[in-house]
Short mmCIF file of the C-alpha atoms (twelve columns), coordinates in Angstrom:
data_MODEL
# 
_entry.id   MODEL 
# 
loop_
_atom_site.group_PDB 
_atom_site.id 
_atom_site.type_symbol 
_atom_site.label_atom_id 
_atom_site.label_alt_id 
_atom_site.label_comp_id 
_atom_site.label_asym_id 
_atom_site.label_seq_id 
_atom_site.Cartn_x 
_atom_site.Cartn_y 
_atom_site.Cartn_z 
_atom_site.pdbx_PDB_model_num 
ATOM 1   C CA . MET A 1   -32.541 -45.714 15.975  1 
ATOM 2   C CA . LEU A 2   -33.487 -44.479 12.699  1 
ATOM 3   C CA . ASP A 3   -31.403 -41.317 11.085  1 
ATOM 4   C CA . VAL A 4   -32.229 -40.243 7.720   1 
ATOM 5   C CA . ARG A 5   -29.594 -37.641 5.840   1 
ATOM 6   C CA . ASN A 6   -29.630 -36.133 2.798   1 
ATOM 7   C CA . LEU A 7   -32.121 -38.325 1.161   1 
ATOM 8   C CA . ALA A 8   -32.779 -37.652 -2.672  1 
ATOM 9   C CA . LYS A 9   -34.527 -39.102 -5.213  1 
ATOM 10  C CA . ARG A 10  -35.873 -37.560 -8.898  1 
ATOM 11  C CA . PHE A 11  -37.200 -38.996 -11.576 1 
ATOM 12  C CA . PRO A 12  -37.191 -38.254 -15.281 1 
ATOM 13  C CA . HIS A 13  -39.364 -35.789 -16.656 1 
ATOM 14  C CA . PRO A 14  -39.007 -34.622 -19.803 1 
ATOM 15  C CA . ALA A 15  -41.992 -32.719 -19.883 1 
ATOM 16  C CA . ALA A 16  -41.163 -30.130 -17.918 1 
ATOM 17  C CA . LYS A 17  -38.323 -29.148 -20.387 1 
ATOM 18  C CA . GLY A 18  -41.828 -27.760 -21.884 1 
ATOM 19  C CA . LYS A 19  -42.737 -25.141 -19.260 1 
ATOM 20  C CA . SER A 20  -42.653 -21.560 -18.319 1 
ATOM 21  C CA . ALA A 21  -39.947 -20.322 -15.664 1 
ATOM 22  C CA . GLN A 22  -43.298 -18.694 -13.831 1 
ATOM 23  C CA . ALA A 23  -45.205 -22.001 -13.929 1 
ATOM 24  C CA . ARG A 24  -43.116 -24.533 -13.416 1 
ATOM 25  C CA . ASP A 25  -42.476 -26.240 -9.900  1 
ATOM 26  C CA . PRO A 26  -38.900 -25.575 -8.827  1 
ATOM 27  C CA . ARG A 27  -37.916 -29.257 -8.920  1 
ATOM 28  C CA . ASP A 28  -38.105 -29.375 -12.295 1 
ATOM 29  C CA . HIS A 29  -35.476 -28.832 -13.800 1 
ATOM 30  C CA . ASP A 30  -32.880 -30.020 -16.877 1 
ATOM 31  C CA . GLY A 31  -35.167 -32.911 -17.347 1 
ATOM 32  C CA . TRP A 32  -36.099 -34.477 -14.320 1 
ATOM 33  C CA . PHE A 33  -38.409 -34.252 -11.592 1 
ATOM 34  C CA . HIS A 34  -36.608 -34.166 -8.386  1 
ATOM 35  C CA . ALA A 35  -39.254 -35.278 -5.657  1 
ATOM 36  C CA . VAL A 36  -36.786 -35.227 -2.620  1 
ATOM 37  C CA . ARG A 37  -34.415 -33.281 -2.694  1 
ATOM 38  C CA . ASP A 38  -32.747 -33.366 0.914   1 
ATOM 39  C CA . VAL A 39  -34.280 -35.285 3.481   1 
ATOM 40  C CA . SER A 40  -33.360 -35.618 6.817   1 
ATOM 41  C CA . PHE A 41  -34.510 -36.609 10.009  1 
ATOM 42  C CA . ARG A 42  -34.031 -38.911 13.591  1 
ATOM 43  C CA . CYS A 43  -36.411 -41.337 15.663  1 
ATOM 44  C CA . ALA A 44  -35.498 -42.569 18.314  1 
ATOM 45  C CA . PRO A 45  -36.240 -46.366 20.347  1 
ATOM 46  C CA . GLY A 46  -39.996 -45.594 21.435  1 
ATOM 47  C CA . GLU A 47  -40.312 -42.820 19.633  1 
ATOM 48  C CA . VAL A 48  -43.578 -41.821 17.047  1 
ATOM 49  C CA . LEU A 49  -42.542 -39.279 14.382  1 
ATOM 50  C CA . GLY A 50  -45.269 -37.802 12.306  1 
ATOM 51  C CA . LEU A 51  -44.045 -37.094 8.624   1 
ATOM 52  C CA . LEU A 52  -46.391 -33.777 7.059   1 
ATOM 53  C CA . GLY A 53  -46.140 -32.072 4.325   1 
ATOM 54  C CA . PRO A 54  -48.990 -31.196 1.983   1 
ATOM 55  C CA . ASN A 55  -49.705 -33.136 -1.038  1 
ATOM 56  C CA . GLY A 56  -46.684 -33.875 -2.963  1 
ATOM 57  C CA . ALA A 57  -44.362 -32.241 -1.240  1 
ATOM 58  C CA . GLY A 58  -42.661 -35.674 -1.084  1 
ATOM 59  C CA . LYS A 59  -43.584 -37.954 1.987   1 
ATOM 60  C CA . THR A 60  -44.889 -40.716 0.611   1 
ATOM 61  C CA . THR A 61  -41.284 -40.813 -1.895  1 
ATOM 62  C CA . THR A 62  -39.424 -40.758 1.425   1 
ATOM 63  C CA . LEU A 63  -41.088 -43.491 2.554   1 
ATOM 64  C CA . ARG A 64  -41.208 -46.146 -0.302  1 
ATOM 65  C CA . LEU A 65  -36.853 -45.501 -0.270  1 
ATOM 66  C CA . LEU A 66  -36.483 -46.117 3.683   1 
ATOM 67  C CA . SER A 67  -38.651 -49.089 2.642   1 
ATOM 68  C CA . THR A 68  -36.778 -50.696 -0.487  1 
ATOM 69  C CA . ALA A 69  -39.522 -49.801 -2.270  1 
ATOM 70  C CA . LEU A 70  -37.409 -47.694 -4.597  1 
ATOM 71  C CA . LYS A 71  -34.024 -47.088 -4.804  1 
ATOM 72  C CA . ALA A 72  -31.998 -43.602 -3.638  1 
ATOM 73  C CA . ASP A 73  -30.720 -41.245 -5.367  1 
ATOM 74  C CA . HIS A 74  -28.077 -39.652 -3.000  1 
ATOM 75  C CA . GLY A 75  -28.340 -39.963 1.381   1 
ATOM 76  C CA . SER A 76  -28.170 -42.664 3.889   1 
ATOM 77  C CA . ALA A 77  -30.819 -44.607 5.854   1 
ATOM 78  C CA . TRP A 78  -29.089 -46.311 9.169   1 
ATOM 79  C CA . VAL A 79  -30.497 -48.085 12.091  1 
ATOM 80  C CA . HIS A 80  -29.144 -50.395 14.293  1 
ATOM 81  C CA . GLY A 81  -25.816 -50.276 12.158  1 
ATOM 82  C CA . VAL A 82  -27.922 -51.684 8.924   1 
ATOM 83  C CA . ASP A 83  -27.792 -48.882 5.605   1 
ATOM 84  C CA . LEU A 84  -31.661 -49.054 4.543   1 
ATOM 85  C CA . LEU A 85  -30.580 -47.692 1.269   1 
ATOM 86  C CA . LYS A 86  -27.099 -49.900 -0.005  1 
ATOM 87  C CA . ASP A 87  -27.792 -53.164 1.867   1 
ATOM 88  C CA . PRO A 88  -31.902 -54.092 0.841   1 
ATOM 89  C CA . LEU A 89  -32.268 -57.540 1.511   1 
ATOM 90  C CA . ALA A 90  -31.057 -56.605 5.441   1 
ATOM 91  C CA . ALA A 91  -33.076 -54.031 5.364   1 
ATOM 92  C CA . ARG A 92  -35.954 -55.900 4.680   1 
ATOM 93  C CA . GLN A 93  -35.982 -57.756 7.886   1 
ATOM 94  C CA . GLN A 94  -35.784 -54.798 9.319   1 
ATOM 95  C CA . ILE A 95  -38.822 -52.801 8.141   1 
ATOM 96  C CA . GLY A 96  -42.328 -53.084 8.903   1 
ATOM 97  C CA . PHE A 97  -43.846 -51.242 6.492   1 
ATOM 98  C CA . LEU A 98  -48.235 -49.964 5.421   1 
ATOM 99  C CA . SER A 99  -50.005 -47.994 3.724   1 
ATOM 100 C CA . GLY A 100 -53.556 -47.439 3.493   1 
ATOM 101 C CA . SER A 101 -53.482 -49.340 0.012   1 
ATOM 102 C CA . THR A 102 -51.890 -52.475 1.023   1 
ATOM 103 C CA . GLY A 103 -54.699 -55.372 0.387   1 
ATOM 104 C CA . LEU A 104 -54.764 -58.332 1.200   1 
ATOM 105 C CA . TYR A 105 -54.712 -61.822 -0.361  1 
ATOM 106 C CA . GLY A 106 -59.194 -62.690 -0.684  1 
ATOM 107 C CA . ARG A 107 -59.130 -65.807 -0.739  1 
ATOM 108 C CA . LEU A 108 -56.717 -66.773 2.057   1 
ATOM 109 C CA . THR A 109 -57.944 -66.365 5.590   1 
ATOM 110 C CA . ALA A 110 -56.601 -64.096 8.142   1 
ATOM 111 C CA . ARG A 111 -54.021 -66.161 9.659   1 
ATOM 112 C CA . GLU A 112 -53.227 -67.616 6.185   1 
ATOM 113 C CA . ASN A 113 -52.359 -64.125 5.703   1 
ATOM 114 C CA . VAL A 114 -50.356 -63.110 7.983   1 
ATOM 115 C CA . GLU A 115 -48.351 -66.550 7.934   1 
ATOM 116 C CA . TYR A 116 -48.033 -66.065 4.383   1 
ATOM 117 C CA . PHE A 117 -45.401 -62.709 4.901   1 
ATOM 118 C CA . GLY A 118 -44.008 -64.506 7.691   1 
ATOM 119 C CA . ARG A 119 -42.749 -67.205 6.128   1 
ATOM 120 C CA . LEU A 120 -41.669 -64.758 3.288   1 
ATOM 121 C CA . HIS A 121 -38.936 -63.381 6.062   1 
ATOM 122 C CA . GLY A 122 -37.539 -67.225 6.728   1 
ATOM 123 C CA . MET A 123 -39.685 -67.228 10.150  1 
ATOM 124 C CA . SER A 124 -39.329 -71.053 11.485  1 
ATOM 125 C CA . ALA A 125 -42.769 -72.582 11.761  1 
ATOM 126 C CA . PRO A 126 -42.942 -72.950 15.933  1 
ATOM 127 C CA . TYR A 127 -41.632 -69.275 15.945  1 
ATOM 128 C CA . LEU A 128 -44.975 -68.332 13.531  1 
ATOM 129 C CA . LYS A 129 -47.577 -69.957 14.907  1 
ATOM 130 C CA . ARG A 130 -46.249 -68.308 18.515  1 
ATOM 131 C CA . ARG A 131 -45.859 -65.163 17.045  1 
ATOM 132 C CA . CYS A 132 -48.952 -65.541 15.122  1 
ATOM 133 C CA . ASP A 133 -50.516 -66.254 18.717  1 
ATOM 134 C CA . GLU A 134 -48.886 -63.369 19.664  1 
ATOM 135 C CA . LEU A 135 -50.686 -60.530 17.483  1 
ATOM 136 C CA . PHE A 136 -53.735 -62.574 17.380  1 
ATOM 137 C CA . GLU A 137 -54.799 -62.514 20.776  1 
ATOM 138 C CA . LEU A 138 -52.910 -58.543 21.029  1 
ATOM 139 C CA . LEU A 139 -55.451 -57.628 17.972  1 
ATOM 140 C CA . GLY A 140 -58.654 -59.270 19.285  1 
ATOM 141 C CA . MET A 141 -58.323 -61.546 15.979  1 
ATOM 142 C CA . HIS A 142 -58.913 -65.403 17.353  1 
ATOM 143 C CA . GLU A 143 -62.928 -65.744 16.355  1 
ATOM 144 C CA . TYR A 144 -62.507 -65.337 13.112  1 
ATOM 145 C CA . ALA A 145 -58.945 -66.316 12.160  1 
ATOM 146 C CA . ASN A 146 -60.359 -68.861 9.620   1 
ATOM 147 C CA . LYS A 147 -62.192 -66.671 7.640   1 
ATOM 148 C CA . ARG A 148 -61.190 -65.285 4.420   1 
ATOM 149 C CA . ALA A 149 -59.631 -62.027 4.111   1 
ATOM 150 C CA . ASP A 150 -62.853 -61.055 1.535   1 
ATOM 151 C CA . THR A 151 -65.100 -62.140 4.013   1 
ATOM 152 C CA . LEU A 152 -63.854 -59.666 6.907   1 
ATOM 153 C CA . SER A 153 -65.322 -56.327 7.686   1 
ATOM 154 C CA . THR A 154 -62.576 -52.976 6.973   1 
ATOM 155 C CA . GLY A 155 -62.154 -53.466 10.779  1 
ATOM 156 C CA . MET A 156 -61.216 -56.814 10.387  1 
ATOM 157 C CA . LYS A 157 -58.953 -56.224 7.550   1 
ATOM 158 C CA . GLN A 158 -57.180 -53.400 9.066   1 
ATOM 159 C CA . LYS A 159 -56.218 -55.864 12.040  1 
ATOM 160 C CA . CYS A 160 -54.627 -58.414 9.529   1 
ATOM 161 C CA . ALA A 161 -52.301 -56.502 7.510   1 
ATOM 162 C CA . ILE A 162 -51.107 -54.476 10.582  1 
ATOM 163 C CA . ALA A 163 -50.168 -58.017 12.549  1 
ATOM 164 C CA . ARG A 164 -48.902 -58.988 9.038   1 
ATOM 165 C CA . THR A 165 -47.236 -56.111 9.261   1 
ATOM 166 C CA . VAL A 166 -45.192 -56.392 11.990  1 
ATOM 167 C CA . VAL A 167 -45.886 -60.284 12.451  1 
ATOM 168 C CA . HIS A 168 -41.350 -61.064 11.958  1 
ATOM 169 C CA . GLU A 169 -40.836 -58.358 15.068  1 
ATOM 170 C CA . PRO A 170 -39.031 -55.460 12.298  1 
ATOM 171 C CA . ARG A 171 -36.827 -52.985 14.572  1 
ATOM 172 C CA . ILE A 172 -38.829 -49.751 12.549  1 
ATOM 173 C CA . VAL A 173 -42.193 -49.604 11.909  1 
ATOM 174 C CA . ILE A 174 -43.251 -47.215 8.685   1 
ATOM 175 C CA . LEU A 175 -46.949 -46.395 8.106   1 
ATOM 176 C CA . ASP A 176 -48.171 -44.492 4.881   1 
ATOM 177 C CA . GLU A 177 -51.442 -42.936 5.452   1 
ATOM 178 C CA . PRO A 178 -52.236 -45.800 6.877   1 
ATOM 179 C CA . THR A 179 -55.703 -43.941 8.265   1 
ATOM 180 C CA . THR A 180 -57.036 -43.118 4.945   1 
ATOM 181 C CA . GLY A 181 -60.170 -43.737 3.105   1 
ATOM 182 C CA . LEU A 182 -60.716 -45.554 7.188   1 
ATOM 183 C CA . ASP A 183 -63.804 -45.669 9.038   1 
ATOM 184 C CA . VAL A 184 -63.311 -44.669 12.558  1 
ATOM 185 C CA . MET A 185 -63.247 -47.014 14.636  1 
ATOM 186 C CA . SER A 186 -61.055 -48.468 11.434  1 
ATOM 187 C CA . ALA A 187 -58.596 -46.070 12.455  1 
ATOM 188 C CA . LYS A 188 -58.985 -45.910 16.017  1 
ATOM 189 C CA . ILE A 189 -57.515 -49.395 15.801  1 
ATOM 190 C CA . LEU A 190 -54.391 -48.513 13.992  1 
ATOM 191 C CA . LEU A 191 -53.711 -45.349 16.240  1 
ATOM 192 C CA . ASP A 192 -54.581 -47.643 19.054  1 
ATOM 193 C CA . PHE A 193 -51.747 -50.243 17.402  1 
ATOM 194 C CA . ILE A 194 -49.721 -46.506 17.332  1 
ATOM 195 C CA . ALA A 195 -50.029 -45.946 21.224  1 
ATOM 196 C CA . GLY A 196 -49.552 -49.026 22.496  1 
ATOM 197 C CA . TYR A 197 -46.729 -50.255 19.886  1 
ATOM 198 C CA . LYS A 198 -44.049 -47.264 22.101  1 
ATOM 199 C CA . ALA A 199 -43.809 -49.623 24.758  1 
ATOM 200 C CA . LEU A 200 -41.537 -52.539 22.446  1 
ATOM 201 C CA . GLN A 201 -39.007 -49.650 21.859  1 
ATOM 202 C CA . VAL A 202 -39.467 -49.596 18.289  1 
ATOM 203 C CA . PRO A 203 -38.840 -46.214 16.191  1 
ATOM 204 C CA . LEU A 204 -42.634 -45.889 14.231  1 
ATOM 205 C CA . ILE A 205 -42.523 -43.382 11.408  1 
ATOM 206 C CA . PHE A 206 -46.427 -42.935 9.635   1 
ATOM 207 C CA . SER A 207 -47.248 -39.982 7.553   1 
ATOM 208 C CA . THR A 208 -50.125 -38.363 7.678   1 
ATOM 209 C CA . HIS A 209 -52.592 -35.031 7.098   1 
ATOM 210 C CA . HIS A 210 -54.821 -35.413 10.122  1 
ATOM 211 C CA . LEU A 211 -52.921 -33.526 12.474  1 
ATOM 212 C CA . HIS A 212 -55.064 -34.230 15.330  1 
ATOM 213 C CA . GLU A 213 -52.939 -38.228 15.096  1 
ATOM 214 C CA . VAL A 214 -50.100 -36.274 15.382  1 
ATOM 215 C CA . GLU A 215 -50.913 -33.691 18.296  1 
ATOM 216 C CA . LYS A 216 -52.062 -37.450 19.879  1 
ATOM 217 C CA . LEU A 217 -49.673 -39.771 19.528  1 
ATOM 218 C CA . CYS A 218 -46.168 -38.061 17.739  1 
ATOM 219 C CA . ASP A 219 -43.256 -36.923 20.025  1 
ATOM 220 C CA . ARG A 220 -41.229 -35.743 17.168  1 
ATOM 221 C CA . VAL A 221 -42.047 -34.288 13.794  1 
ATOM 222 C CA . CYS A 222 -40.504 -33.699 10.563  1 
ATOM 223 C CA . ILE A 223 -42.494 -31.700 7.500   1 
ATOM 224 C CA . ILE A 224 -41.641 -31.887 3.912   1 
ATOM 225 C CA . ASN A 225 -42.041 -29.110 1.409   1 
ATOM 226 C CA . ARG A 226 -41.201 -29.622 -1.940  1 
ATOM 227 C CA . GLY A 227 -38.592 -32.406 -1.512  1 
ATOM 228 C CA . LYS A 228 -36.962 -30.857 1.665   1 
ATOM 229 C CA . THR A 229 -37.122 -30.998 4.848   1 
ATOM 230 C CA . ALA A 230 -38.991 -27.375 6.410   1 
ATOM 231 C CA . PHE A 231 -38.887 -28.345 10.225  1 
ATOM 232 C CA . ASN A 232 -37.542 -31.554 12.483  1 
ATOM 233 C CA . GLY A 233 -38.261 -31.264 15.680  1 
ATOM 234 C CA . THR A 234 -40.702 -31.911 18.702  1 
ATOM 235 C CA . VAL A 235 -44.241 -31.518 18.265  1 
ATOM 236 C CA . ASP A 236 -43.600 -28.304 21.224  1 
ATOM 237 C CA . GLU A 237 -40.603 -26.749 19.087  1 
ATOM 238 C CA . LEU A 238 -43.476 -26.895 16.369  1 
ATOM 239 C CA . ARG A 239 -45.975 -24.858 18.079  1 
ATOM 240 C CA . HIS A 240 -42.444 -22.210 18.668  1 
ATOM 241 C CA . LEU A 241 -41.221 -22.077 15.080  1 
ATOM 242 C CA . GLY A 242 -45.243 -21.750 14.085  1 
ATOM 243 C CA . GLY A 243 -46.030 -18.787 16.446  1 
ATOM 244 C CA . SER A 244 -48.838 -20.544 17.984  1 
ATOM 245 C CA . ALA A 245 -49.942 -23.578 20.274  1 
ATOM 246 C CA . ASP A 246 -52.937 -24.838 17.342  1 
ATOM 247 C CA . LEU A 247 -51.408 -27.546 15.327  1 
ATOM 248 C CA . TYR A 248 -52.742 -26.541 12.369  1 
ATOM 249 C CA . ASP A 249 -52.296 -23.114 12.445  1 
ATOM 250 C CA . ALA A 250 -48.337 -23.838 13.698  1 
ATOM 251 C CA . PHE A 251 -48.515 -26.861 10.085  1 
ATOM 252 C CA . VAL A 252 -49.526 -23.259 7.455   1 
ATOM 253 C CA . SER A 253 -46.880 -20.930 9.172   1 
ATOM 254 C CA . VAL A 254 -44.127 -23.094 8.860   1 
ATOM 255 C CA . ILE A 255 -44.808 -24.123 5.301   1 
ATOM 256 C CA . HIS A 256 -45.282 -20.877 4.067   1 
ATOM 257 C CA . GLN A 257 -42.127 -19.848 5.370   1 
ATOM 258 C CA . GLU A 258 -41.003 -22.591 3.287   1 
ATOM 259 C CA . ILE A 259 -42.020 -20.749 -0.148  1 
# 
């Protein structure tokens, strides 16, 4: 179970002092930009949670806080007794993190890329070999395992990035807009992986702007608007609150309720 409560993160923003009250974002005050003000949600083992929100709502900042790339100003995030925010070294052993902009080392082969990250996680050589064999079989990567990453197609690179993300068998998987910029086939590889990973009883969170992905894959939804949780519940509960069976209309309705 991932339990996130009252996350908050601010950044220095001196330029906000010169803005008029009418033009200022409500998150701008006292020379700070409060990118995340109060975000809470839960994701149980085997659940997929979709993190939604308008551009600039605070989704990526939230996921970077959970991945320990940023340090939170306030709040907590617990996974199996580990506070991800207070014990980042232990947290990184629990987390698999993938973003749409995560690159590979071009001069390394597909297998070398995955093995390198396994060694960073302290995996023993026999365990790492067994794990790589499992993942390369699961993702159909054996035929290009020994090809340099800079010669691979987009879809091959995506599979390699997925394998690298989960090589250490994380207890939570976080994907930050992972299908952005991908072609249809490459996006399908990732979506199929998400659907299949549910069987491993690992909480999986991904942010997206594509609501058809949410409709297909997600058990729960968290909507962030202006740095706060605007909705946290099931997909059906979102439809009910938004007053529409159409997920796009329901999403827009919830956002407008928060403005």
